[in-house]
mmCIF file of C-alpha atoms (C1' of nucleotides) in Angstrom:
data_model
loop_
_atom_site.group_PDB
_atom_site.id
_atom_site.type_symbol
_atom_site.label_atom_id
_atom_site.label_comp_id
_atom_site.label_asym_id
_atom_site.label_seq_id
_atom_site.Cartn_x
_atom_site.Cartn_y
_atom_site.Cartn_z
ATOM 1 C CA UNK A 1 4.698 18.707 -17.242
ATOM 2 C CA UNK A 2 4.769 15.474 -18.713
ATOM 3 C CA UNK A 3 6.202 12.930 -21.972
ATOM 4 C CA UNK A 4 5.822 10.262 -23.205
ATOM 5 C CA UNK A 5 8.774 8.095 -23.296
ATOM 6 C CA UNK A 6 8.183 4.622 -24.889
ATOM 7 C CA UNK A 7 5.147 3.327 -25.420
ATOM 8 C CA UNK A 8 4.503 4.698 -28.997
ATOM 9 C CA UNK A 9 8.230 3.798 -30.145
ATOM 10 C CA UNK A 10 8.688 1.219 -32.717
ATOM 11 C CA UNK A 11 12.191 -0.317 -31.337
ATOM 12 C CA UNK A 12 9.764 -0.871 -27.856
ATOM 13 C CA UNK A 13 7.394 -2.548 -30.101
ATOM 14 C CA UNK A 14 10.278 -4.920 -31.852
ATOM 15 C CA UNK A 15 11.975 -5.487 -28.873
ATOM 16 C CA UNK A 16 8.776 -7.375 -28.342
ATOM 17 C CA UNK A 17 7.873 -5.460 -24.823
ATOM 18 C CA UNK A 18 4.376 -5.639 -25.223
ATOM 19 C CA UNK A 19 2.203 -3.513 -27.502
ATOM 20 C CA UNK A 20 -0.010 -2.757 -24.387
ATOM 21 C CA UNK A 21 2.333 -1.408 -22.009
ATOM 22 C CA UNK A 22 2.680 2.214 -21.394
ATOM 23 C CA UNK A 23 5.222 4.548 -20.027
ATOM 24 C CA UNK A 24 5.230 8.235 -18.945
ATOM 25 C CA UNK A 25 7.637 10.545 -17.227
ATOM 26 C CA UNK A 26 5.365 12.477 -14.692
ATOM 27 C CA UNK A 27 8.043 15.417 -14.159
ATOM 28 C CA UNK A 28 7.971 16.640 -10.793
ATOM 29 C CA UNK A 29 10.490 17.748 -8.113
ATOM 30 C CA UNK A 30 10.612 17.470 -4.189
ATOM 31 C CA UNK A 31 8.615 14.211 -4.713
ATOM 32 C CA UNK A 32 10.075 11.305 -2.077
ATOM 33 C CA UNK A 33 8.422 8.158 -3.814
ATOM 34 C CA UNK A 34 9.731 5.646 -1.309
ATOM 35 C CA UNK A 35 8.529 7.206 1.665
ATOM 36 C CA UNK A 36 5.341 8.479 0.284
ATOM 37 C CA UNK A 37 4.369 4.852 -0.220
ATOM 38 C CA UNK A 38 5.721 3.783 2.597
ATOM 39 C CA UNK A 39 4.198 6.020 5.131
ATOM 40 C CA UNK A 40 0.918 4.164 6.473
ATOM 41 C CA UNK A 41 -1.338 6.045 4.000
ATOM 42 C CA UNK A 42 -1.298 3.147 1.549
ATOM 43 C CA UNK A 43 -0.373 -0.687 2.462
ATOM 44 C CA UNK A 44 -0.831 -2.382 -0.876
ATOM 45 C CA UNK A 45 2.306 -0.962 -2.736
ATOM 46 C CA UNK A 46 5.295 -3.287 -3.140
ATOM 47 C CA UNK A 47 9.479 -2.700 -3.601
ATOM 48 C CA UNK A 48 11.524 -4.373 -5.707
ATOM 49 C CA UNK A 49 14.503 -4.408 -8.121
ATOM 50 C CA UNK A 50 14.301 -0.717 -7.730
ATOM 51 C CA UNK A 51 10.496 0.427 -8.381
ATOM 52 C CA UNK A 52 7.280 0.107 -6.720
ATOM 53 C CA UNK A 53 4.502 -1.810 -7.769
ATOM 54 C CA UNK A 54 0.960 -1.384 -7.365
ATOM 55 C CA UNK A 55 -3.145 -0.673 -7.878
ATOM 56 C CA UNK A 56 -4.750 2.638 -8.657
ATOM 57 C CA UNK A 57 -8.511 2.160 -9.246
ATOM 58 C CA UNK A 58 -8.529 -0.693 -11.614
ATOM 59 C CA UNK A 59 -4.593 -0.145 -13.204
ATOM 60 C CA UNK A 60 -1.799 -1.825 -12.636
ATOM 61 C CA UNK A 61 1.024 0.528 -12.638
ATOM 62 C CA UNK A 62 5.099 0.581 -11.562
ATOM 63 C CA UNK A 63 6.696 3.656 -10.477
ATOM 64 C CA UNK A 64 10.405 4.418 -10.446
ATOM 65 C CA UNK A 65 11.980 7.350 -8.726
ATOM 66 C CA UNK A 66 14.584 9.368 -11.369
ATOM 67 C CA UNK A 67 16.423 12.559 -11.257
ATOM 68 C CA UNK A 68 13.439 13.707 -13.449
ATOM 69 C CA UNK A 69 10.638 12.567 -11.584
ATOM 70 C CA UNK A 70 8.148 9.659 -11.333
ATOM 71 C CA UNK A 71 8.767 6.949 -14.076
ATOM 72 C CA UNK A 72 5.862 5.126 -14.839
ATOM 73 C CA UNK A 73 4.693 2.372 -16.116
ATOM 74 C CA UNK A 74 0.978 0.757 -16.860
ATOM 75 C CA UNK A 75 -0.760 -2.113 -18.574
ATOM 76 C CA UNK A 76 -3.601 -1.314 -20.757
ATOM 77 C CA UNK A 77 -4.466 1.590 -23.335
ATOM 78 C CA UNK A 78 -5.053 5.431 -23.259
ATOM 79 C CA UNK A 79 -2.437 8.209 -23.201
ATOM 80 C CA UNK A 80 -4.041 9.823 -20.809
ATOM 81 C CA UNK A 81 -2.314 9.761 -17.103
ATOM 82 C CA UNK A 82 -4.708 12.248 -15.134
ATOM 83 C CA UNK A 83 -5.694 9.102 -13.075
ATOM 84 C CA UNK A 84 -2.076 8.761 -11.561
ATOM 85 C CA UNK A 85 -1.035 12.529 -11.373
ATOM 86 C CA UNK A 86 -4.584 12.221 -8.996
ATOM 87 C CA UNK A 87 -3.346 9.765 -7.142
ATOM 88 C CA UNK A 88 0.094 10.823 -6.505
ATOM 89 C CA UNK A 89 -0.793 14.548 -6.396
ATOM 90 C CA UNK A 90 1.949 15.511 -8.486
ATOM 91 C CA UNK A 91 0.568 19.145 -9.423
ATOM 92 C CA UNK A 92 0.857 19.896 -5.562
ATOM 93 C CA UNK A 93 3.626 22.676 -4.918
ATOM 94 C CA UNK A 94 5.351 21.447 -2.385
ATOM 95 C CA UNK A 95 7.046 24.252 -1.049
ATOM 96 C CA UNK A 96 4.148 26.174 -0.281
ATOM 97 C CA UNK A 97 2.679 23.393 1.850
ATOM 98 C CA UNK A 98 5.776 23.776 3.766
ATOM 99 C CA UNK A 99 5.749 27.361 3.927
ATOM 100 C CA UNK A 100 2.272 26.816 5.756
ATOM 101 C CA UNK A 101 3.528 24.980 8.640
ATOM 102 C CA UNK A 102 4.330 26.409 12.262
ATOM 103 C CA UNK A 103 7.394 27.442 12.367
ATOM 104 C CA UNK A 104 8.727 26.016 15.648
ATOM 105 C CA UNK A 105 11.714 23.141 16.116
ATOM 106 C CA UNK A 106 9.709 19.904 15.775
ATOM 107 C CA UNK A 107 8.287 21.087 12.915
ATOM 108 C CA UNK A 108 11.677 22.125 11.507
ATOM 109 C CA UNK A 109 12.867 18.599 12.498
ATOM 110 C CA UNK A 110 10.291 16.158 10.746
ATOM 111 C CA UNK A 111 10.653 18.168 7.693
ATOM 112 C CA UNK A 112 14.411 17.856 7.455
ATOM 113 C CA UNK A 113 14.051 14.230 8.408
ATOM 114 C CA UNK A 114 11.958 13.629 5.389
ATOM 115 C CA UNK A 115 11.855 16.546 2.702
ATOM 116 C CA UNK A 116 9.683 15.354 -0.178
ATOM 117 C CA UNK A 117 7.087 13.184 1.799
ATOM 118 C CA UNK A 118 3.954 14.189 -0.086
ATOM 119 C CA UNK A 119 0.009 13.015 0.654
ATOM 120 C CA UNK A 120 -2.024 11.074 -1.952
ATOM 121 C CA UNK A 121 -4.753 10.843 -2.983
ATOM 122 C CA UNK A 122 -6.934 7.674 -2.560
ATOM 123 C CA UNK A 123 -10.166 5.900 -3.359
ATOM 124 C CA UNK A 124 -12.131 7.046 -0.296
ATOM 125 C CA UNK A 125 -13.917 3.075 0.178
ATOM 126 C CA UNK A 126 -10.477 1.369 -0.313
ATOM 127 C CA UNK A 127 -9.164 3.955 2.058
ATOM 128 C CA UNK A 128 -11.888 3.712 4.469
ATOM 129 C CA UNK A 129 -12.247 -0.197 4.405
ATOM 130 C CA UNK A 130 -8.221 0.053 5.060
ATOM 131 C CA UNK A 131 -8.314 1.933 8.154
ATOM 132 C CA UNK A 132 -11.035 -0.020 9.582
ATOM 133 C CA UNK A 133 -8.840 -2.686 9.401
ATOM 134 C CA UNK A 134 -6.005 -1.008 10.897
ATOM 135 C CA UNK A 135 -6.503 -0.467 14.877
ATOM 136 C CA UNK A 136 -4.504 -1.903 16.848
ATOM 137 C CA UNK A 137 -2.358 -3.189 14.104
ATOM 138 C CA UNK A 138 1.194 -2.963 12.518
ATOM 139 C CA UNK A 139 1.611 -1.789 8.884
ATOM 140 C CA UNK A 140 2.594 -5.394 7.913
ATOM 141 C CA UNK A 141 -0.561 -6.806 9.532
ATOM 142 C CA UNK A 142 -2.614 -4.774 7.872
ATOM 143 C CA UNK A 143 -0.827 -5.525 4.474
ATOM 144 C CA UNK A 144 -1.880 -9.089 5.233
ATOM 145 C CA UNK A 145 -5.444 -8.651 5.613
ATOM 146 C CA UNK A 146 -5.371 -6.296 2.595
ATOM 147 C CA UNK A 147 -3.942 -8.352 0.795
ATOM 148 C CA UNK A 148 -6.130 -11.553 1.263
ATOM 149 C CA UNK A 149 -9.178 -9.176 0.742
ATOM 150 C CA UNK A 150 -8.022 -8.257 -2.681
ATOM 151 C CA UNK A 151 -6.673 -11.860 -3.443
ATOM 152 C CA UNK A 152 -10.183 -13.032 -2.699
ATOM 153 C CA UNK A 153 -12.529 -11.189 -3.234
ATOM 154 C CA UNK A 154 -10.846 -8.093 -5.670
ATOM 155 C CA UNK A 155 -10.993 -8.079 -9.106
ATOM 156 C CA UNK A 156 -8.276 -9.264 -11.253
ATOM 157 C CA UNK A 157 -6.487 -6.306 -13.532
ATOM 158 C CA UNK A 158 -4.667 -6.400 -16.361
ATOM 159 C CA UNK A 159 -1.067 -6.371 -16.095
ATOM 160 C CA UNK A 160 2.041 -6.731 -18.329
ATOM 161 C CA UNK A 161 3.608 -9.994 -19.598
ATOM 162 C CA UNK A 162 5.588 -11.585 -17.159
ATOM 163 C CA UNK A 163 3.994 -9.457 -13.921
ATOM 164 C CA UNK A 164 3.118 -10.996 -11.246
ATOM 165 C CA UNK A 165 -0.900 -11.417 -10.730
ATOM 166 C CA UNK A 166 -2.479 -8.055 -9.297
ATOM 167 C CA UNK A 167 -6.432 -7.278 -7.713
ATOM 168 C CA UNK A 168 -8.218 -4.353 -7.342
ATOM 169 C CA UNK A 169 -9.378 -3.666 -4.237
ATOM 170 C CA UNK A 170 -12.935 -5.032 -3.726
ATOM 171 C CA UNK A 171 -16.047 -2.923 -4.437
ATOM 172 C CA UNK A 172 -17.961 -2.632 -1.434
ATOM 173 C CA UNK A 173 -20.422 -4.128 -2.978
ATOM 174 C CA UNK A 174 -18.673 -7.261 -3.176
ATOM 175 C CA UNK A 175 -17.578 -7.138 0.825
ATOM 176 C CA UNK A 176 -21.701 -6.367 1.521
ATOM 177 C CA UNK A 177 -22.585 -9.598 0.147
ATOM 178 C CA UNK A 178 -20.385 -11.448 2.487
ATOM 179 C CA UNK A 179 -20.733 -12.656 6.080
ATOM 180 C CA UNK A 180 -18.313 -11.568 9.123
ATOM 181 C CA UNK A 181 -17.081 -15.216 9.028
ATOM 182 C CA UNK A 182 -15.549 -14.301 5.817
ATOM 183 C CA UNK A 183 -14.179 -11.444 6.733
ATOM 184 C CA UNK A 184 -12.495 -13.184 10.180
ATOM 185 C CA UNK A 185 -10.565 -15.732 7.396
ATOM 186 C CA UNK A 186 -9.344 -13.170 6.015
ATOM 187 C CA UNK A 187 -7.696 -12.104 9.827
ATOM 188 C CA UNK A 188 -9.544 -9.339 10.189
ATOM 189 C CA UNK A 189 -10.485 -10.330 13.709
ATOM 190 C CA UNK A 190 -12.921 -8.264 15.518
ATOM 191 C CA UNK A 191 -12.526 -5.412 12.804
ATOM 192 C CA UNK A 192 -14.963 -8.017 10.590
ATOM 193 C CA UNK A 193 -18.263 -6.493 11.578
ATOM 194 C CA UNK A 194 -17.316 -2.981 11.442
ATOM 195 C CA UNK A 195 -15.725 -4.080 7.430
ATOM 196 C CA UNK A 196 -19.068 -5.189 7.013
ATOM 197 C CA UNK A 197 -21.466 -2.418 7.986
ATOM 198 C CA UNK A 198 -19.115 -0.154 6.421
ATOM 199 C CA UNK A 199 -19.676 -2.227 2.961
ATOM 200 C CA UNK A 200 -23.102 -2.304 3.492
ATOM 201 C CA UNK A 201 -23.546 1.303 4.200
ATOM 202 C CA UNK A 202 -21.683 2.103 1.069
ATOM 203 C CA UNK A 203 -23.516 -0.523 -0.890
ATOM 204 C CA UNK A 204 -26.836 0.449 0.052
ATOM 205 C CA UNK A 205 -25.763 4.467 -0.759
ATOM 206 C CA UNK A 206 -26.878 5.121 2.937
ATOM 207 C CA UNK A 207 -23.181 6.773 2.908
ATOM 208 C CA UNK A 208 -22.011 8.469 0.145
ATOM 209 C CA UNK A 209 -18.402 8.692 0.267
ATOM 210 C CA UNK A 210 -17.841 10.328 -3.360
ATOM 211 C CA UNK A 211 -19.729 13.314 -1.770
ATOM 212 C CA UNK A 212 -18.532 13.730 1.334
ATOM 213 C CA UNK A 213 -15.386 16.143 0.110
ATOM 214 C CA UNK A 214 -17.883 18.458 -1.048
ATOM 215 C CA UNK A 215 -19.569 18.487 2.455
ATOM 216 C CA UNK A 216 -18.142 20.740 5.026
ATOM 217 C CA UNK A 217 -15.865 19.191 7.465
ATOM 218 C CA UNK A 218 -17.527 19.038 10.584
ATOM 219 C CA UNK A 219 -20.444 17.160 8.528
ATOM 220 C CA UNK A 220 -18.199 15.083 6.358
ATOM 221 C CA UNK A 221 -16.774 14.212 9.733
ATOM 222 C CA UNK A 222 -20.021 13.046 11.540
ATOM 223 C CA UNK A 223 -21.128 10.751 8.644
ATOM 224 C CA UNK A 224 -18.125 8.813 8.770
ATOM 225 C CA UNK A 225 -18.120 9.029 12.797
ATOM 226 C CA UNK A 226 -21.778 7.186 12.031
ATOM 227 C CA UNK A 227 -20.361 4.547 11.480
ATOM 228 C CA UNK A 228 -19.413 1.365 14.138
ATOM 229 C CA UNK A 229 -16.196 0.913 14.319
ATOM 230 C CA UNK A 230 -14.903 4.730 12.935
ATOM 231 C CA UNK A 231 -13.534 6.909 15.558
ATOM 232 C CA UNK A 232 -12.240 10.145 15.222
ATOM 233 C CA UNK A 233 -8.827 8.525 14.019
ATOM 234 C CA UNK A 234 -9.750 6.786 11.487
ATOM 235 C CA UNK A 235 -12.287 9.168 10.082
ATOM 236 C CA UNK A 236 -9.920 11.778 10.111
ATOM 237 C CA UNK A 237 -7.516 9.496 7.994
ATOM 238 C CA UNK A 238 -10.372 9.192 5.556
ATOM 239 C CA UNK A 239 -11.076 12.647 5.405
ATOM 240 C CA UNK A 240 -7.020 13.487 4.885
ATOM 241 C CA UNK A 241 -6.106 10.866 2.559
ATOM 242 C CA UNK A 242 -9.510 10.683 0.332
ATOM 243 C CA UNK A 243 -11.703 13.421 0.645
ATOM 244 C CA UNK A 244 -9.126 16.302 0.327
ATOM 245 C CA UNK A 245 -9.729 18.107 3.560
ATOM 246 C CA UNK A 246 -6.174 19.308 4.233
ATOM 247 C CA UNK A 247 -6.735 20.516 7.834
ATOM 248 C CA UNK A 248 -8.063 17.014 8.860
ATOM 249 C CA UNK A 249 -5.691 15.814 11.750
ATOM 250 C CA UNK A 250 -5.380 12.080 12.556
ATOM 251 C CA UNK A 251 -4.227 11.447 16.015
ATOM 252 C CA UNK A 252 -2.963 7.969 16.631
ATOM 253 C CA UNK A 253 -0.098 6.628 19.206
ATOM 254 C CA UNK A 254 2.770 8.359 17.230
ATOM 255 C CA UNK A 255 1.352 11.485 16.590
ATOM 256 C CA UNK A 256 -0.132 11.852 20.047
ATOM 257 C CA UNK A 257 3.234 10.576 21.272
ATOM 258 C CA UNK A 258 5.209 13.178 18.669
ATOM 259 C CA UNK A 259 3.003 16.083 20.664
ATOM 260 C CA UNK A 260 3.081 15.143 23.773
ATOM 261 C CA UNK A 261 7.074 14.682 23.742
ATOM 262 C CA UNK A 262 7.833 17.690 21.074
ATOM 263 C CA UNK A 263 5.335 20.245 22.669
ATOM 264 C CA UNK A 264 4.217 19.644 25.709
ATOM 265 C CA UNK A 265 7.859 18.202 27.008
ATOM 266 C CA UNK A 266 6.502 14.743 28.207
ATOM 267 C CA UNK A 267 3.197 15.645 30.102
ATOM 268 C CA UNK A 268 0.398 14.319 29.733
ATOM 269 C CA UNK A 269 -1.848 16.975 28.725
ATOM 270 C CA UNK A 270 -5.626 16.360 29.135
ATOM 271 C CA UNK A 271 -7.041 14.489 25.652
ATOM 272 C CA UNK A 272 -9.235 17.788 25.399
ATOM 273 C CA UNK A 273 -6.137 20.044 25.297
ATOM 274 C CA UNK A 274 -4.112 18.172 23.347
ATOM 275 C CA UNK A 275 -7.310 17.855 20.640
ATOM 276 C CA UNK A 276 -7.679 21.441 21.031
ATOM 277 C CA UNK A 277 -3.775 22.031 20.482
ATOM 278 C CA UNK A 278 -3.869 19.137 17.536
ATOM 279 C CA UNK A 279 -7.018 21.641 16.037
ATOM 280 C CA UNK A 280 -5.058 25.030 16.214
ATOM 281 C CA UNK A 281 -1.465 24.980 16.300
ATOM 282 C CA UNK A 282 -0.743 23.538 12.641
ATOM 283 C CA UNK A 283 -2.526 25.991 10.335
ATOM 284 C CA UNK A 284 -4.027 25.450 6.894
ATOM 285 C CA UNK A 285 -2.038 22.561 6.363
ATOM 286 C CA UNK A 286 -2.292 21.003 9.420
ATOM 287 C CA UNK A 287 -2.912 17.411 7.649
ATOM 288 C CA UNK A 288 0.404 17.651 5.662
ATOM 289 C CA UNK A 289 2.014 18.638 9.087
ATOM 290 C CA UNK A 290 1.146 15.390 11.127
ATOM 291 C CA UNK A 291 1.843 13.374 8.120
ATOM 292 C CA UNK A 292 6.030 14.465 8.149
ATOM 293 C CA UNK A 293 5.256 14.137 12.361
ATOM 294 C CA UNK A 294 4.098 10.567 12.130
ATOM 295 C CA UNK A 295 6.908 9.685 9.657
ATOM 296 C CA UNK A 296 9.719 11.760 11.549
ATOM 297 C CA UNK A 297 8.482 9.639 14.890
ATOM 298 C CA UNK A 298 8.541 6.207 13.336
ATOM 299 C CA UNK A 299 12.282 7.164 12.140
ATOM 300 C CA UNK A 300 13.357 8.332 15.110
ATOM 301 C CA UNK A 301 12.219 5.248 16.917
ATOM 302 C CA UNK A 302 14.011 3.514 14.610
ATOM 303 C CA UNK A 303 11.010 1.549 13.311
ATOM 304 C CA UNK A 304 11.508 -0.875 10.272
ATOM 305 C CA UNK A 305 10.642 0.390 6.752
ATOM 306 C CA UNK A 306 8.366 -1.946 5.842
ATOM 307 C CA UNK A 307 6.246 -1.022 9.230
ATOM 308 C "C1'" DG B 1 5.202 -15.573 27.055
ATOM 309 C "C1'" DG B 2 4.448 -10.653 27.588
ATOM 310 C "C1'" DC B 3 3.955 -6.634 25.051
ATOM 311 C "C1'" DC B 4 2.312 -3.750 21.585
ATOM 312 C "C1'" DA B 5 0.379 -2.372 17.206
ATOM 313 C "C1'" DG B 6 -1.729 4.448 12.281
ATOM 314 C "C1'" DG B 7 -8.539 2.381 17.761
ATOM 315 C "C1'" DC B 8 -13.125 1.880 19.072
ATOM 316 C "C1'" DT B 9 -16.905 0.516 22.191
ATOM 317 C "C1'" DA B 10 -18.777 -0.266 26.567
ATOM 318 C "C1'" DT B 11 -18.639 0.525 31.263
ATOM 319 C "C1'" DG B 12 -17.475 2.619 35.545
ATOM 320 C "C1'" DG B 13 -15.963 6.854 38.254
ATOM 321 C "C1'" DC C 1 -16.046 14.762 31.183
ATOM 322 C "C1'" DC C 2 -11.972 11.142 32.036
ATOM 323 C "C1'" DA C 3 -10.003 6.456 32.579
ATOM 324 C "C1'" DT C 4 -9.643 1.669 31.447
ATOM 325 C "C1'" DA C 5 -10.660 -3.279 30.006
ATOM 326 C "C1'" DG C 6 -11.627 -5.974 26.098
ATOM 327 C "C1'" DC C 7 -11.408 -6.970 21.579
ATOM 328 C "C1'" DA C 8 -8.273 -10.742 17.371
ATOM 329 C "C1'" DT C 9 -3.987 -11.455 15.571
ATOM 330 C "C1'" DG C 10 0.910 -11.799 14.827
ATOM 331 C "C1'" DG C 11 5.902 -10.523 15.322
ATOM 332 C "C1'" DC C 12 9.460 -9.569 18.279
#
DNA sequence: GGCCAGGCTATGG
DNA sequence: CCATAGCATGGC
């Protein structure tokens, strides 16, 4: 599945790239980097001169998109890459996650509007502390509060010579020792307090989010709904993009507007049908289904790559 | 300046 | 149960 290209070689090591940096080839076809990291499941990752930059855990890494797959690069020792084929879900077959959606026009549509979309696979408290900070905002305002979080209050990680400064995102025990006033310089406006008791929840292990995948859905569901400030949007974004559930079925103004337009011809159906539609009409992989619908919707409507 | 953004809570029918 | 205002903030 994978080798190692670089790293290892003693021309790298003259050339004077440094002896730290690392570089794999994680082989893998039907893989759409760009739009996989530019789809609204992650807001920290960053384009330029041809490869994306950004934080997994506590690495630094750069991907680049190649006939061959995912080129990567990291800062920092250890062969081993498990951490990023995690992240990026590489081992998942694409083409029976396809085969498992409804076979009906819109679905036919989103999928040849964006063939090789794929789900990762994040931290569940970065991804949860993300989407708290997300209502009512556009992609590139939540970059910006992400973004000052980390700058402030994240953890600095190693990264190769010449690379710009990167953070981790911060541990929640880090945000739980601060006060909303903190969080509301950092623009997260009224979101601050619901940041905050969601730190402080995780802090205090009065929510467990590292065991919540192994609950079943309907309680993994109800924990996060505990919380103030997580609906049934956001939790279900949690539960999809962290905690592996892969029938979990976020419903936010393009996806309800992708149903209500593709399936129900531009009614308005009552918000109990069109939950009860949302729950049974996409099958097994419903989750991987409303991902290409959210991303087919935002293309249509011509909205800008970067959000 | 009005409108809207990967929503949720509180309040009123 | 359903509908709607209000909430901070910023870009168009």
């Amino acid at each position: 599945m994978r080798r190692a290209v670089g790293g290892s070689s003693p021309h790298r090591v003259a050339a004077g790239i440094a002896e730290a940096s690392r570089a794999t080839l994680l082989a893998v076809r039907d893989y759409d980097l760009a739009a996989t990291l530019d789809s609204g499941q992650v807001f920290r990752w960053q384009a330029a001169g041809g490869r994306w930059t950004g934080v997994v855990g506590r690495r630094w890494v750069a991907l680049r998109q190649t006939p061959e797959g995912i080129l990567a690069e990291t800062a920092g020792p250890g062969p081993d890459w498990s951490w990023l084929e995690e992240f990026l879900q590489t081992r998942v077959e694409l083409e029976a996650v396809l085969a498992a959606f409804p076979d009906d026009p819109p679905m036919r549509a989103a999928v040849a509007a964006c063939r090789g979309l794929r789900l990762l696979r994040q931290e569940p408290w970065e991804c949860l502390a993300s989407f708290i900070c997300s209502s009512t905002k556009r992609i590139t305002h939540i970059r910006q509060i992400l973004e000052r979080l980390c700058a402030r209050y994240g953890e600095p990680v190693r990264v190769p010579p010449g690379e710009t400064a990167a953070f981790a995102f911060p541990r929640a025990t880090r945000l739980a020792a601060l006060t909303e006033a903190d969080l509301r310089a950092c623009k997260a406006g009224f979101r601050a307090p619901f940041l905050l008791a969601a730190a402080r929840a995780v802090a205090s292990g009065e929510l467990d989010l590292g065991a919540l995948g192994q609950r079943p859905l309907p309680e993994a569901r109800q924990r996060l709904l505990a919380l103030p400030g997580v609906g049934p949007k956001i939790a279900d974004c949690v539960l999809l993009f962290a905690c592996g559930f892969p029938t979990a079925f976020p419903v936010d103004v393009w996806v309800g507007r992708a149903l209500r337009e593709l399936y129900f011809q531009h009614r308005q159906p009552q918000p109990a049908v069109l939950a009860r539609f949302a729950e049974t009409h996409f099958g097994p992989q419903a989750g991987y289904a409303q991902q290409y619908l959210f991303h087919y919707m935002r293309a249509r409507r011509g909205a800008a790559p970067e959000g």
